[in-house]
Amino acid sequence: MIDTAIIYTRTNSKRLNKKSLLPIYKNKSLIEKVVENTLRIKSINRIILATTNSKEDKIYEKLLKNYNINYFYGSTNNLIQRTIKCSKKYSFNYFLRVCGDRPFFSHIHIDKIISNFNKRKFLNYDLMSNNKKNKIVDQGLTIEILSAKSLEKLYLNKKLSKYNLENITSYFYENSKNFNMYYCKSPKNWFLNNKYTIDNFQDLEKMRKIILSIGYKTFNINKANNIIKKNDSEN
């Protein structure tokens, strides 16, 4: 059963400090937008914001006090360890991975994927994703559902690089032949080499422009792609 989502975020981001707290639309911060998007996924009954043990990251509980979500505090750079400990505290195996710097994703498409999986009597996949090693969706549109048990097995039995520890699905893609992975199809217009993640102020301004144009609660990839195309031609 897949009914849990983990949102990964921290205030001390490397490229754009405290980006999760920056306004994305009127008085709404980036992390609030991500939380609200995740809450719209009907098949998800529990949301856990997994951040670091840093005192600065306690701010999320205050900022997000009006949302029905849970919290977990763990390692700063070892996200695999943070995830495993989180799964043990809240007793789940499969979960949807949500990155806190991705404000634009389709809750409807994600819900369809999860609902179809939940109709099955048995799941034995290590990773379910709309990415393949040679076929990558646009940045920010990735959908990943992982097994925490598979992640723990990987952590205990493999020597992982710093990159693998910080990017919890990277080892699966790098060694896909050794894992049971399921490919989830996505629309063709998700493969245009556009970027919907926020790493710098230029990205932030672009996402603000898209949300202002198409609506705060709307996912319209055609309009968003057109805005990016127009924006790129002007710059």
Coordinates of C-alpha atoms in Angstrom, one line a residue:
M1 CA 0.0 0.0 0.0
I2 CA 1.3 3.4 -1.0
D3 CA -0.2 6.1 1.2
T4 CA 2.8 8.1 2.5
A5 CA 4.7 11.0 1.0
I6 CA 8.0 12.4 2.3
I7 CA 8.8 16.0 1.5
Y8 CA 12.5 16.7 1.7
T9 CA 13.7 20.2 2.6
R10 CA 16.1 22.2 4.7
T11 CA 16.8 25.9 5.2
N12 CA 20.5 25.7 4.6
S13 CA 20.3 24.9 0.9
K14 CA 23.6 25.0 -0.9
R15 CA 22.7 27.0 -4.0
L16 CA 20.0 29.4 -2.8
N17 CA 19.9 29.8 1.0
K18 CA 16.5 29.4 2.7
K19 CA 14.8 29.1 -0.7
S20 CA 12.0 27.0 0.8
L21 CA 11.0 30.0 2.8
L22 CA 11.0 32.5 0.0
P23 CA 7.6 33.7 -1.4
I24 CA 6.4 31.9 -4.5
Y25 CA 3.0 33.5 -4.9
K26 CA 1.7 36.4 -2.9
N27 CA 2.3 35.5 0.8
K28 CA 2.8 31.8 0.1
S29 CA 6.3 30.4 0.5
L30 CA 7.8 27.7 -1.7
I31 CA 7.5 25.0 0.9
E32 CA 3.8 25.9 1.5
K33 CA 3.2 25.5 -2.3
V34 CA 4.9 22.1 -2.2
V35 CA 2.9 20.9 0.8
E36 CA -0.4 22.1 -0.7
N37 CA 0.4 20.3 -3.9
T38 CA 1.1 17.1 -2.0
L39 CA -2.1 17.4 0.1
R40 CA -4.1 17.3 -3.2
I41 CA -2.9 13.8 -4.0
K42 CA -6.0 11.8 -2.9
S43 CA -4.3 8.5 -2.4
I44 CA -1.8 10.0 0.0
N45 CA -3.1 9.9 3.6
R46 CA 0.1 10.9 5.5
I47 CA 2.7 13.5 4.7
I48 CA 6.0 13.7 6.5
L49 CA 8.3 16.7 6.2
A50 CA 11.7 15.2 6.6
T51 CA 14.3 17.9 7.4
T52 CA 17.6 18.1 9.4
N53 CA 18.4 18.2 13.1
S54 CA 19.5 21.8 12.7
K55 CA 17.9 24.3 15.0
E56 CA 17.1 26.5 12.0
D57 CA 14.9 23.8 10.5
K58 CA 12.5 23.9 13.5
I59 CA 11.0 26.9 11.7
Y60 CA 9.0 24.5 9.5
E61 CA 6.7 23.5 12.3
K62 CA 5.8 27.1 13.0
L63 CA 5.4 28.0 9.3
L64 CA 3.3 24.9 8.5
K65 CA 1.3 24.7 11.7
N66 CA -2.0 25.0 9.8
Y67 CA -1.3 22.0 7.7
N68 CA -2.1 18.4 8.7
I69 CA 1.4 17.0 8.3
N70 CA 4.1 15.2 10.3
Y71 CA 7.7 16.0 10.9
F72 CA 11.0 14.1 11.1
Y73 CA 14.4 15.4 11.9
G74 CA 17.6 13.6 10.8
S75 CA 20.9 13.7 9.1
T76 CA 21.8 16.8 7.1
N77 CA 23.7 15.2 4.2
N78 CA 22.8 11.5 4.5
L79 CA 19.3 11.5 3.2
I80 CA 19.2 7.7 2.9
Q81 CA 19.8 7.4 6.7
R82 CA 17.2 10.1 7.3
T83 CA 14.7 8.2 5.2
I84 CA 15.3 4.8 6.8
K85 CA 14.9 6.2 10.3
C86 CA 11.8 8.1 9.3
S87 CA 10.3 4.9 7.9
K88 CA 10.9 3.1 11.1
K89 CA 9.4 5.8 13.2
Y90 CA 6.2 6.0 11.1
S91 CA 6.1 2.3 10.1
F92 CA 5.8 2.4 6.4
N93 CA 7.6 0.8 3.4
Y94 CA 6.5 2.4 0.1
F95 CA 6.5 6.2 -0.1
L96 CA 6.3 9.0 -2.6
R97 CA 9.4 11.1 -2.7
V98 CA 8.7 14.9 -2.9
C99 CA 11.5 17.4 -3.3
G100 CA 10.9 20.8 -1.6
D101 CA 12.3 22.8 -4.5
R102 CA 9.7 21.5 -7.0
P103 CA 6.6 23.7 -6.8
F104 CA 5.0 22.5 -10.1
F105 CA 3.8 18.9 -10.4
S106 CA 0.6 17.1 -11.4
H107 CA -1.2 15.7 -8.3
I108 CA -3.8 14.2 -10.7
H109 CA -1.2 12.2 -12.7
I110 CA 0.6 11.1 -9.5
D111 CA -2.7 10.0 -7.9
K112 CA -3.5 7.9 -11.0
I113 CA -0.2 6.1 -10.8
I114 CA -0.4 5.4 -7.0
S115 CA -4.1 4.3 -7.3
N116 CA -3.2 1.8 -10.0
F117 CA -0.4 0.4 -7.8
N118 CA -2.7 0.2 -4.8
K119 CA -5.1 -2.1 -6.7
R120 CA -2.4 -4.7 -6.8
K121 CA -2.4 -7.4 -4.1
F122 CA 1.4 -7.4 -3.9
L123 CA 4.2 -4.9 -4.7
N124 CA 7.8 -6.0 -4.9
Y125 CA 9.5 -3.1 -6.7
D126 CA 12.5 -1.3 -5.4
L127 CA 11.7 1.9 -7.3
M128 CA 8.8 3.1 -9.4
S129 CA 9.7 6.1 -11.5
N130 CA 8.8 8.1 -14.7
N131 CA 12.6 8.3 -15.4
K132 CA 14.8 5.9 -17.2
K133 CA 18.6 6.1 -17.4
N134 CA 18.3 7.2 -21.1
K135 CA 14.9 8.9 -20.9
I136 CA 14.6 11.7 -18.3
V137 CA 11.6 13.9 -17.8
D138 CA 12.0 17.6 -17.4
Q139 CA 13.6 18.7 -14.1
G140 CA 10.9 19.1 -11.5
L141 CA 8.4 16.6 -13.1
T142 CA 10.0 13.5 -11.8
I143 CA 7.8 11.0 -10.0
E144 CA 9.5 8.5 -7.7
I145 CA 7.9 5.9 -5.4
L146 CA 10.5 3.9 -3.3
S147 CA 10.6 1.0 -1.0
A148 CA 12.2 2.0 2.3
K149 CA 13.1 -1.7 2.9
S150 CA 15.0 -1.8 -0.4
L151 CA 16.7 1.5 0.6
E152 CA 17.8 0.0 3.9
K153 CA 19.1 -3.1 2.2
L154 CA 21.1 -1.0 -0.2
Y155 CA 22.5 1.1 2.7
L156 CA 23.6 -1.9 4.7
N157 CA 25.2 -3.8 1.9
K158 CA 26.7 -1.4 -0.5
K159 CA 29.5 1.2 -0.3
L160 CA 27.7 4.4 -1.3
S161 CA 29.3 7.6 -2.4
K162 CA 28.5 11.0 -0.9
Y163 CA 26.4 11.7 -4.0
N164 CA 24.4 8.5 -3.5
L165 CA 23.7 9.4 0.2
E166 CA 22.4 12.8 -0.7
N167 CA 20.5 11.7 -3.8
I168 CA 18.6 8.7 -2.6
T169 CA 17.5 7.2 -6.0
S170 CA 20.8 7.8 -7.8
Y171 CA 22.3 4.3 -7.1
F172 CA 19.2 2.6 -8.4
Y173 CA 19.4 4.4 -11.7
E174 CA 23.2 3.8 -11.9
N175 CA 22.7 0.1 -11.4
S176 CA 19.2 -0.4 -12.7
K177 CA 19.9 -3.9 -14.0
N178 CA 20.4 -5.1 -10.4
F179 CA 17.0 -3.8 -9.1
N180 CA 13.4 -4.4 -9.8
M181 CA 12.3 -1.1 -11.2
Y182 CA 9.0 -0.1 -12.8
Y183 CA 8.7 2.6 -15.5
C184 CA 5.7 4.9 -15.2
K185 CA 4.8 6.6 -18.5
S186 CA 4.4 10.4 -18.7
P187 CA 3.0 12.7 -21.4
K188 CA 5.3 13.6 -24.3
N189 CA 5.3 17.3 -23.4
W190 CA 7.1 16.4 -20.1
F191 CA 10.3 15.7 -22.2
L192 CA 11.2 19.1 -23.6
N193 CA 14.4 19.8 -21.6
N194 CA 12.6 22.5 -19.5
K195 CA 13.4 23.1 -15.9
Y196 CA 10.8 23.3 -13.1
T197 CA 13.1 23.1 -10.1
I198 CA 14.4 26.1 -8.1
D199 CA 18.2 26.4 -7.6
N200 CA 18.7 30.2 -8.0
F201 CA 16.8 33.5 -8.1
Q202 CA 16.3 33.2 -11.9
D203 CA 14.5 29.9 -11.4
L204 CA 12.4 31.4 -8.6
E205 CA 11.4 34.4 -10.8
K206 CA 10.5 32.0 -13.7
M207 CA 8.3 29.8 -11.4
R208 CA 6.6 32.9 -9.9
K209 CA 5.8 34.1 -13.5
I210 CA 4.4 30.7 -14.4
I211 CA 2.2 30.4 -11.3
L212 CA 1.0 33.9 -11.7
S213 CA 0.0 33.3 -15.3
I214 CA -1.7 29.8 -15.0
G215 CA -3.0 30.0 -11.4
Y216 CA -1.8 28.9 -8.0
K217 CA -3.6 25.6 -7.9
T218 CA -3.4 24.8 -11.6
F219 CA -1.1 22.3 -13.4
N220 CA -1.1 23.2 -17.1
I221 CA 2.1 21.9 -18.6
N222 CA 1.3 23.3 -22.1
K223 CA 0.9 26.9 -20.9
A224 CA 4.0 26.5 -18.6
N225 CA 6.1 25.2 -21.5
N226 CA 5.0 28.1 -23.7
I227 CA 5.9 30.6 -20.9
I228 CA 9.3 29.1 -20.6
K229 CA 9.8 29.1 -24.4
K230 CA 8.8 32.8 -24.6
N231 CA 11.0 33.6 -21.6
D232 CA 14.0 31.9 -23.1
S233 CA 13.5 33.7 -26.5
E234 CA 13.5 37.1 -24.7
N235 CA 16.7 36.4 -22.8

